[in-house]
PDB file of C-alpha atoms in Angstrom:
ATOM      1  CA  SER A1330      93.317  92.930 102.446  1.00 70.00           C
ATOM      2  CA  ALA A1331      96.709  92.168 104.176  1.00 78.00           C
ATOM      3  CA  VAL A1332      99.228  93.853 107.243  1.00 88.00           C
ATOM      4  CA  ILE A1333     102.361  94.379 106.296  1.00 93.00           C
ATOM      5  CA  SER A1334     105.058  95.469 108.363  1.00 95.00           C
ATOM      6  CA  GLN A1335     108.969  97.056 107.558  1.00 96.00           C
ATOM      7  CA  LYS A1336     112.001  96.508 109.426  1.00 97.00           C
ATOM      8  CA  PRO A1337     113.905  99.077 109.802  1.00 97.00           C
ATOM      9  CA  SER A1338     111.324 101.742 109.539  1.00 95.00           C
ATOM     10  CA  ARG A1339     113.865 104.269 109.215  1.00 95.00           C
ATOM     11  CA  ASP A1340     117.683 104.110 109.098  1.00 97.00           C
ATOM     12  CA  ILE A1341     120.729 106.975 108.895  1.00 97.00           C
ATOM     13  CA  CYS A1342     124.271 105.250 107.082  1.00 96.00           C
ATOM     14  CA  GLN A1343     126.847 105.537 106.453  1.00 97.00           C
ATOM     15  CA  ARG A1344     128.494 105.457 102.764  1.00 97.00           C
ATOM     16  CA  GLY A1345     129.639 102.514 101.097  1.00 97.00           C
ATOM     17  CA  THR A1346     127.827 100.568 104.001  1.00 97.00           C
ATOM     18  CA  SER A1347     125.119  98.279 103.580  1.00 97.00           C
ATOM     19  CA  LEU A1348     121.487  97.685 104.702  1.00 98.00           C
ATOM     20  CA  THR A1349     118.734  94.675 104.429  1.00 98.00           C
ATOM     21  CA  ILE A1350     114.911  95.994 104.686  1.00 98.00           C
ATOM     22  CA  GLN A1351     112.983  93.815 105.983  1.00 98.00           C
ATOM     23  CA  CYS A1352     108.542  92.778 105.061  1.00 97.00           C
ATOM     24  CA  GLN A1353     107.159  90.351 106.398  1.00 97.00           C
ATOM     25  CA  VAL A1354     103.370  90.099 105.607  1.00 94.00           C
ATOM     26  CA  ASP A1355      99.829  88.372 107.975  1.00 92.00           C
ATOM     27  CA  SER A1356      99.134  85.657 105.025  1.00 88.00           C
ATOM     28  CA  GLN A1357      99.999  84.479 102.477  1.00 87.00           C
ATOM     29  CA  VAL A1358     100.577  86.723  98.942  1.00 85.00           C
ATOM     30  CA  THR A1359     101.035  86.119  95.325  1.00 81.00           C
ATOM     31  CA  MET A1360     103.371  89.013  94.491  1.00 82.00           C
ATOM     32  CA  MET A1361     105.545  90.790  96.747  1.00 91.00           C
ATOM     33  CA  PHE A1362     107.469  93.626  94.968  1.00 93.00           C
ATOM     34  CA  TRP A1363     109.841  96.565  95.906  1.00 96.00           C
ATOM     35  CA  TYR A1364     109.435 100.499  94.966  1.00 95.00           C
ATOM     36  CA  ARG A1365     112.124 103.690  95.940  1.00 96.00           C
ATOM     37  CA  GLN A1366     110.836 106.543  96.752  1.00 94.00           C
ATOM     38  CA  GLN A1367     113.294 109.164  95.646  1.00 94.00           C
ATOM     39  CA  PRO A1368     112.771 112.394  98.081  1.00 90.00           C
ATOM     40  CA  GLY A1369     109.770 114.557  96.100  1.00 87.00           C
ATOM     41  CA  GLN A1370     109.447 111.693  93.683  1.00 90.00           C
ATOM     42  CA  SER A1371     106.900 109.352  92.531  1.00 92.00           C
ATOM     43  CA  LEU A1372     107.589 105.201  93.047  1.00 93.00           C
ATOM     44  CA  THR A1373     109.362 103.643  91.098  1.00 93.00           C
ATOM     45  CA  LEU A1374     109.620  99.790  90.989  1.00 92.00           C
ATOM     46  CA  ILE A1375     112.861  98.137  91.806  1.00 95.00           C
ATOM     47  CA  ALA A1376     112.024  94.478  91.487  1.00 94.00           C
ATOM     48  CA  THR A1377     109.188  91.220  90.949  1.00 91.00           C
ATOM     49  CA  ALA A1378     110.730  89.046  94.479  1.00 92.00           C
ATOM     50  CA  ASN A1379     109.821  86.219  93.401  1.00 84.00           C
ATOM     51  CA  GLN A1380     109.583  83.284  95.883  1.00 85.00           C
ATOM     52  CA  GLY A1381     112.011  80.210  95.232  1.00 81.00           C
ATOM     53  CA  SER A1382     113.480  81.950  92.393  1.00 83.00           C
ATOM     54  CA  GLU A1383     115.454  84.998  90.953  1.00 87.00           C
ATOM     55  CA  ALA A1384     114.293  88.628  91.773  1.00 91.00           C
ATOM     56  CA  THR A1385     112.920  89.685  88.430  1.00 90.00           C
ATOM     57  CA  TYR A1386     114.741  93.208  88.202  1.00 94.00           C
ATOM     58  CA  GLU A1387     113.154  96.221  86.021  1.00 91.00           C
ATOM     59  CA  SER A1388     115.099  98.414  83.914  1.00 90.00           C
ATOM     60  CA  GLY A1389     118.037 100.330  85.850  1.00 93.00           C
ATOM     61  CA  PHE A1390     118.209  98.372  88.627  1.00 95.00           C
ATOM     62  CA  VAL A1391     120.822  95.232  88.946  1.00 95.00           C
ATOM     63  CA  ILE A1392     121.451  92.320  91.246  1.00 96.00           C
ATOM     64  CA  ASP A1393     124.676  93.424  92.320  1.00 96.00           C
ATOM     65  CA  LYS A1394     123.230  96.153  94.196  1.00 97.00           C
ATOM     66  CA  PHE A1395     120.049  95.780  95.776  1.00 97.00           C
ATOM     67  CA  PRO A1396     119.705  91.407  96.272  1.00 97.00           C
ATOM     68  CA  ILE A1397     116.512  90.067  96.900  1.00 96.00           C
ATOM     69  CA  SER A1398     115.498  87.777  99.330  1.00 94.00           C
ATOM     70  CA  ARG A1399     111.719  86.137  98.611  1.00 94.00           C
ATOM     71  CA  PRO A1400     112.464  82.158 101.179  1.00 92.00           C
ATOM     72  CA  ASN A1401     108.270  81.980 101.254  1.00 92.00           C
ATOM     73  CA  LEU A1402     105.118  83.391 100.687  1.00 90.00           C
ATOM     74  CA  THR A1403     105.582  85.988 103.731  1.00 93.00           C
ATOM     75  CA  PHE A1404     108.427  87.520 103.802  1.00 95.00           C
ATOM     76  CA  SER A1405     111.100  88.961 101.487  1.00 96.00           C
ATOM     77  CA  THR A1406     114.380  91.208 102.358  1.00 97.00           C
ATOM     78  CA  LEU A1407     115.929  94.369 100.120  1.00 98.00           C
ATOM     79  CA  THR A1408     119.474  94.763 100.060  1.00 98.00           C
ATOM     80  CA  VAL A1409     120.844  98.511  99.164  1.00 98.00           C
ATOM     81  CA  SER A1410     124.698  97.600  98.972  1.00 97.00           C
ATOM     82  CA  ASN A1411     127.751  99.762  98.792  1.00 97.00           C
ATOM     83  CA  MET A1412     125.052 102.466  99.684  1.00 97.00           C
ATOM     84  CA  SER A1413     125.908 106.467  98.382  1.00 97.00           C
ATOM     85  CA  PRO A1414     123.992 109.577  99.480  1.00 96.00           C
ATOM     86  CA  GLU A1415     121.308 109.533  96.141  1.00 96.00           C
ATOM     87  CA  ASP A1416     120.489 105.828  97.609  1.00 97.00           C
ATOM     88  CA  SER A1417     118.411 108.176  99.999  1.00 97.00           C
ATOM     89  CA  SER A1418     114.517 107.338  99.156  1.00 96.00           C
ATOM     90  CA  ILE A1419     111.310 105.648 100.537  1.00 95.00           C
ATOM     91  CA  TYR A1420     111.622 102.170 100.338  1.00 97.00           C
ATOM     92  CA  LEU A1421     108.443 100.229 100.085  1.00 96.00           C
ATOM     93  CA  CYS A1422     106.736  96.674  99.817  1.00 95.00           C
ATOM     94  CA  SER A1423     103.802  95.769  98.777  1.00 92.00           C
ATOM     95  CA  VAL A1424     102.156  92.929  97.625  1.00 89.00           C
ATOM     96  CA  GLU A1425      98.839  91.130  95.740  1.00 82.00           C
ATOM     97  CA  LYS A1426      97.019  88.855  96.804  1.00 72.00           C
ATOM     98  CA  GLY A1427      95.006  87.990  93.931  1.00 65.00           C
ATOM     99  CA  LEU A1428      95.445  84.476  91.868  1.00 57.00           C
ATOM    100  CA  VAL A1429      93.652  85.243  88.457  1.00 52.00           C
ATOM    101  CA  SER A1430      92.999  88.860  88.459  1.00 52.00           C
ATOM    102  CA  TRP A1431      94.386  92.448  89.338  1.00 55.00           C
ATOM    103  CA  ASP A1432      93.849  92.647  92.645  1.00 62.00           C
ATOM    104  CA  GLU A1433      94.592  95.517  94.749  1.00 70.00           C
ATOM    105  CA  GLN A1434      98.229  96.013  96.101  1.00 79.00           C
ATOM    106  CA  PHE A1435      98.695  96.702  99.446  1.00 86.00           C
ATOM    107  CA  PHE A1436     102.192  98.452 100.261  1.00 91.00           C
ATOM    108  CA  GLY A1437     103.678  98.283 104.058  1.00 92.00           C
ATOM    109  CA  PRO A1438     104.504 101.513 105.931  1.00 92.00           C
ATOM    110  CA  GLY A1439     107.851 102.017 103.940  1.00 94.00           C
ATOM    111  CA  THR A1440     111.656 102.214 105.477  1.00 96.00           C
ATOM    112  CA  ARG A1441     112.526 106.249 105.045  1.00 95.00           C
ATOM    113  CA  LEU A1442     116.842 105.868 104.319  1.00 97.00           C
ATOM    114  CA  THR A1443     119.102 108.336 104.915  1.00 97.00           C
ATOM    115  CA  VAL A1444     122.490 107.643 103.251  1.00 97.00           C
ATOM    116  CA  LEU A1445     124.906 109.895 105.128  1.00 95.00           C
TER     117      LEU A1445
ATOM    118  CA  ALA B1414     104.775 101.703  76.597  1.00 73.00           C
ATOM    119  CA  GLN B1415     102.899 102.967  79.985  1.00 84.00           C
ATOM    120  CA  LYS B1416     102.474 105.845  81.361  1.00 92.00           C
ATOM    121  CA  VAL B1417     100.396 108.093  83.737  1.00 96.00           C
ATOM    122  CA  THR B1418     100.656 111.757  84.031  1.00 96.00           C
ATOM    123  CA  GLN B1419      99.064 114.286  86.551  1.00 96.00           C
ATOM    124  CA  ALA B1420      99.701 117.715  85.535  1.00 94.00           C
ATOM    125  CA  GLN B1421      99.021 119.107  88.513  1.00 96.00           C
ATOM    126  CA  THR B1422     101.772 119.555  90.586  1.00 95.00           C
ATOM    127  CA  GLU B1423     100.484 121.041  93.640  1.00 96.00           C
ATOM    128  CA  ILE B1424      97.091 122.426  94.970  1.00 97.00           C
ATOM    129  CA  SER B1425      95.373 124.037  97.367  1.00 97.00           C
ATOM    130  CA  VAL B1426      92.277 124.298  98.098  1.00 97.00           C
ATOM    131  CA  VAL B1427      89.870 126.358 101.197  1.00 97.00           C
ATOM    132  CA  GLU B1428      88.295 123.328 103.322  1.00 97.00           C
ATOM    133  CA  LYS B1429      84.921 122.997 102.473  1.00 97.00           C
ATOM    134  CA  GLU B1430      85.435 122.973  98.702  1.00 97.00           C
ATOM    135  CA  ASP B1431      85.148 120.861  95.977  1.00 97.00           C
ATOM    136  CA  VAL B1432      88.652 119.668  94.471  1.00 97.00           C
ATOM    137  CA  THR B1433      88.916 117.618  90.844  1.00 97.00           C
ATOM    138  CA  LEU B1434      92.753 116.235  90.859  1.00 98.00           C
ATOM    139  CA  ASP B1435      93.055 114.687  86.707  1.00 97.00           C
ATOM    140  CA  CYS B1436      95.237 112.030  85.383  1.00 98.00           C
ATOM    141  CA  VAL B1437      95.613 111.180  82.089  1.00 98.00           C
ATOM    142  CA  TYR B1438      97.005 107.948  80.946  1.00 97.00           C
ATOM    143  CA  GLU B1439      98.597 106.287  77.718  1.00 95.00           C
ATOM    144  CA  THR B1440      98.715 102.219  77.141  1.00 92.00           C
ATOM    145  CA  ARG B1441      98.217  99.878  74.374  1.00 89.00           C
ATOM    146  CA  ASP B1442      97.007  96.980  76.452  1.00 87.00           C
ATOM    147  CA  THR B1443      93.173  96.961  76.072  1.00 87.00           C
ATOM    148  CA  THR B1444      92.934  95.422  79.258  1.00 86.00           C
ATOM    149  CA  TYR B1445      94.254  97.591  81.788  1.00 89.00           C
ATOM    150  CA  TYR B1446      93.601  98.851  85.420  1.00 89.00           C
ATOM    151  CA  LEU B1447      94.115 102.189  87.079  1.00 92.00           C
ATOM    152  CA  PHE B1448      94.173 103.076  90.675  1.00 92.00           C
ATOM    153  CA  TRP B1449      94.631 105.802  93.052  1.00 95.00           C
ATOM    154  CA  TYR B1450      96.134 106.041  96.229  1.00 94.00           C
ATOM    155  CA  LYS B1451      96.813 108.312  98.991  1.00 96.00           C
ATOM    156  CA  GLN B1452     100.074 109.493 101.037  1.00 94.00           C
ATOM    157  CA  PRO B1453      98.943 111.066 103.822  1.00 92.00           C
ATOM    158  CA  PRO B1454     102.986 113.626 105.625  1.00 88.00           C
ATOM    159  CA  SER B1455     103.398 109.321 107.797  1.00 84.00           C
ATOM    160  CA  GLY B1456     104.466 108.072 104.673  1.00 85.00           C
ATOM    161  CA  GLU B1457     102.265 104.775 104.010  1.00 86.00           C
ATOM    162  CA  LEU B1458     100.619 104.708 100.909  1.00 90.00           C
ATOM    163  CA  VAL B1459      96.283 103.933 100.912  1.00 90.00           C
ATOM    164  CA  PHE B1460      95.129 102.615  98.384  1.00 88.00           C
ATOM    165  CA  LEU B1461      91.326 103.902  97.271  1.00 92.00           C
ATOM    166  CA  ILE B1462      90.522 102.269  94.231  1.00 89.00           C
ATOM    167  CA  ARG B1463      90.652  99.790  91.471  1.00 87.00           C
ATOM    168  CA  ARG B1464      88.977 100.638  87.889  1.00 88.00           C
ATOM    169  CA  ASN B1465      89.324  97.599  85.098  1.00 86.00           C
ATOM    170  CA  SER B1466      89.232  99.000  81.826  1.00 89.00           C
ATOM    171  CA  PHE B1467      85.804  97.753  80.688  1.00 87.00           C
ATOM    172  CA  ASP B1468      83.736  99.360  83.414  1.00 84.00           C
ATOM    173  CA  GLU B1469      83.499 102.807  82.649  1.00 83.00           C
ATOM    174  CA  GLN B1470      81.055 103.138  85.470  1.00 82.00           C
ATOM    175  CA  ASN B1471      81.669 106.341  87.298  1.00 83.00           C
ATOM    176  CA  GLU B1472      82.069 105.404  91.374  1.00 84.00           C
ATOM    177  CA  ILE B1473      81.286 107.674  94.745  1.00 86.00           C
ATOM    178  CA  SER B1474      82.600 106.818  98.365  1.00 87.00           C
ATOM    179  CA  GLY B1475      81.638 108.736 100.694  1.00 92.00           C
ATOM    180  CA  ARG B1476      83.463 111.932  99.467  1.00 94.00           C
ATOM    181  CA  TYR B1477      84.812 110.109  96.565  1.00 95.00           C
ATOM    182  CA  SER B1478      84.414 109.659  93.596  1.00 94.00           C
ATOM    183  CA  TRP B1479      85.970 108.479  90.255  1.00 93.00           C
ATOM    184  CA  ASN B1480      85.253 109.177  87.061  1.00 94.00           C
ATOM    185  CA  PHE B1481      87.012 107.249  83.906  1.00 94.00           C
ATOM    186  CA  GLN B1482      87.166 108.308  80.127  1.00 93.00           C
ATOM    187  CA  LYS B1483      88.290 105.900  77.918  1.00 92.00           C
ATOM    188  CA  SER B1484      87.960 108.305  75.225  1.00 92.00           C
ATOM    189  CA  THR B1485      90.186 110.913  76.438  1.00 95.00           C
ATOM    190  CA  SER B1486      91.987 108.231  79.452  1.00 95.00           C
ATOM    191  CA  SER B1487      90.823 109.996  81.889  1.00 96.00           C
ATOM    192  CA  PHE B1488      90.361 109.101  85.438  1.00 96.00           C
ATOM    193  CA  ASN B1489      89.354 111.920  87.107  1.00 96.00           C
ATOM    194  CA  PHE B1490      89.162 111.787  90.834  1.00 96.00           C
ATOM    195  CA  THR B1491      87.035 114.142  92.874  1.00 96.00           C
ATOM    196  CA  ILE B1492      86.432 114.804  96.908  1.00 97.00           C
ATOM    197  CA  THR B1493      83.442 117.089  97.586  1.00 96.00           C
ATOM    198  CA  ALA B1494      83.565 119.279 100.120  1.00 97.00           C
ATOM    199  CA  SER B1495      87.362 118.504 101.165  1.00 97.00           C
ATOM    200  CA  GLN B1496      88.631 118.019 104.662  1.00 97.00           C
ATOM    201  CA  VAL B1497      92.119 118.849 106.037  1.00 96.00           C
ATOM    202  CA  VAL B1498      92.629 116.332 106.505  1.00 95.00           C
ATOM    203  CA  ASP B1499      92.516 115.367 102.964  1.00 96.00           C
ATOM    204  CA  SER B1500      96.151 117.185 102.289  1.00 97.00           C
ATOM    205  CA  ALA B1501      98.540 114.977 101.171  1.00 97.00           C
ATOM    206  CA  VAL B1502      99.813 113.822  97.875  1.00 96.00           C
ATOM    207  CA  TYR B1503      97.796 110.866  95.957  1.00 97.00           C
ATOM    208  CA  PHE B1504      99.020 109.126  93.261  1.00 96.00           C
ATOM    209  CA  CYS B1505      97.142 107.725  90.061  1.00 97.00           C
ATOM    210  CA  ALA B1506      99.010 104.291  88.801  1.00 94.00           C
ATOM    211  CA  LEU B1507      98.014 102.208  85.720  1.00 92.00           C
ATOM    212  CA  SER B1508      98.971  98.029  85.215  1.00 88.00           C
ATOM    213  CA  GLU B1509      98.790  96.821  82.044  1.00 84.00           C
ATOM    214  CA  ALA B1510      97.377  93.101  81.403  1.00 72.00           C
ATOM    215  CA  SER B1511     100.186  91.950  78.801  1.00 67.00           C
ATOM    216  CA  SER B1512     103.023  92.431  82.056  1.00 60.00           C
ATOM    217  CA  GLY B1513     101.990  88.651  82.263  1.00 57.00           C
ATOM    218  CA  SER B1514     102.962  88.332  86.436  1.00 47.00           C
ATOM    219  CA  ALA B1515     104.496  90.068  86.974  1.00 49.00           C
ATOM    220  CA  ARG B1516     101.380  92.827  87.638  1.00 66.00           C
ATOM    221  CA  GLN B1517     103.336  96.311  88.012  1.00 75.00           C
ATOM    222  CA  LEU B1518     101.997  99.533  89.031  1.00 86.00           C
ATOM    223  CA  THR B1519     103.156 102.584  86.863  1.00 90.00           C
ATOM    224  CA  PHE B1520     102.791 105.412  88.922  1.00 94.00           C
ATOM    225  CA  GLY B1521     101.836 109.677  87.871  1.00 95.00           C
ATOM    226  CA  SER B1522     104.381 111.925  89.421  1.00 94.00           C
ATOM    227  CA  GLY B1523     101.459 112.933  92.214  1.00 96.00           C
ATOM    228  CA  THR B1524      99.553 115.853  92.971  1.00 97.00           C
ATOM    229  CA  GLN B1525     100.334 117.310  96.550  1.00 97.00           C
ATOM    230  CA  LEU B1526      96.398 118.310  97.718  1.00 97.00           C
ATOM    231  CA  THR B1527      96.579 120.452 100.843  1.00 97.00           C
ATOM    232  CA  VAL B1528      93.275 121.808 102.814  1.00 97.00           C
ATOM    233  CA  LEU B1529      93.676 125.061 104.113  1.00 96.00           C
ATOM    234  CA  PRO B1530      91.148 125.783 107.419  1.00 94.00           C
TER     235      PRO B1530
END
């Protein structure tokens, strides 16, 4: 398994500001992902965080709004830029440890963001 | 394109009843993976099971069991003798082999299970 921590666990932010969320894993992992869960909704993949290169974004998500870094195999950050109330969500980091097969994905505890 | 449908938005049962959560998926891939996750009120996602498309054996783990039927593209989850602690949102998810190195999950909309004492 993998132990994943996220900081902050929750935050309340003002419109127009930016927040950077950190994801730390207790061991090296091959894949790291960022998901968004809007209130009462399911999870939607934002992007795959690639180590040493630019993140791969899903349709509807862009780098200017959600810049992502992954400097090594245990750490990634997601920034929510120029926030609006519509960005109020839980943001979850997930990791996969498998190298050659589809392993289970482990999820962090999430960051609960409220934008006023 | 892949899709996961959980038609049951909310289910309420009384403790000790059995309950089945439905999951229907769509994919063009012959190799894919199905998952179930539990999200209790605290918010974290708890992994329950992964099943690949070549393994149609049903699985039982304690009070939990899963019925995978490729013929109907379903991967249903049954909780036997439900308990109040089972109250949570349960998500079914799909990952396609053709997604390459990015093994992202497509989630269903979730089923809110409430177990009443």
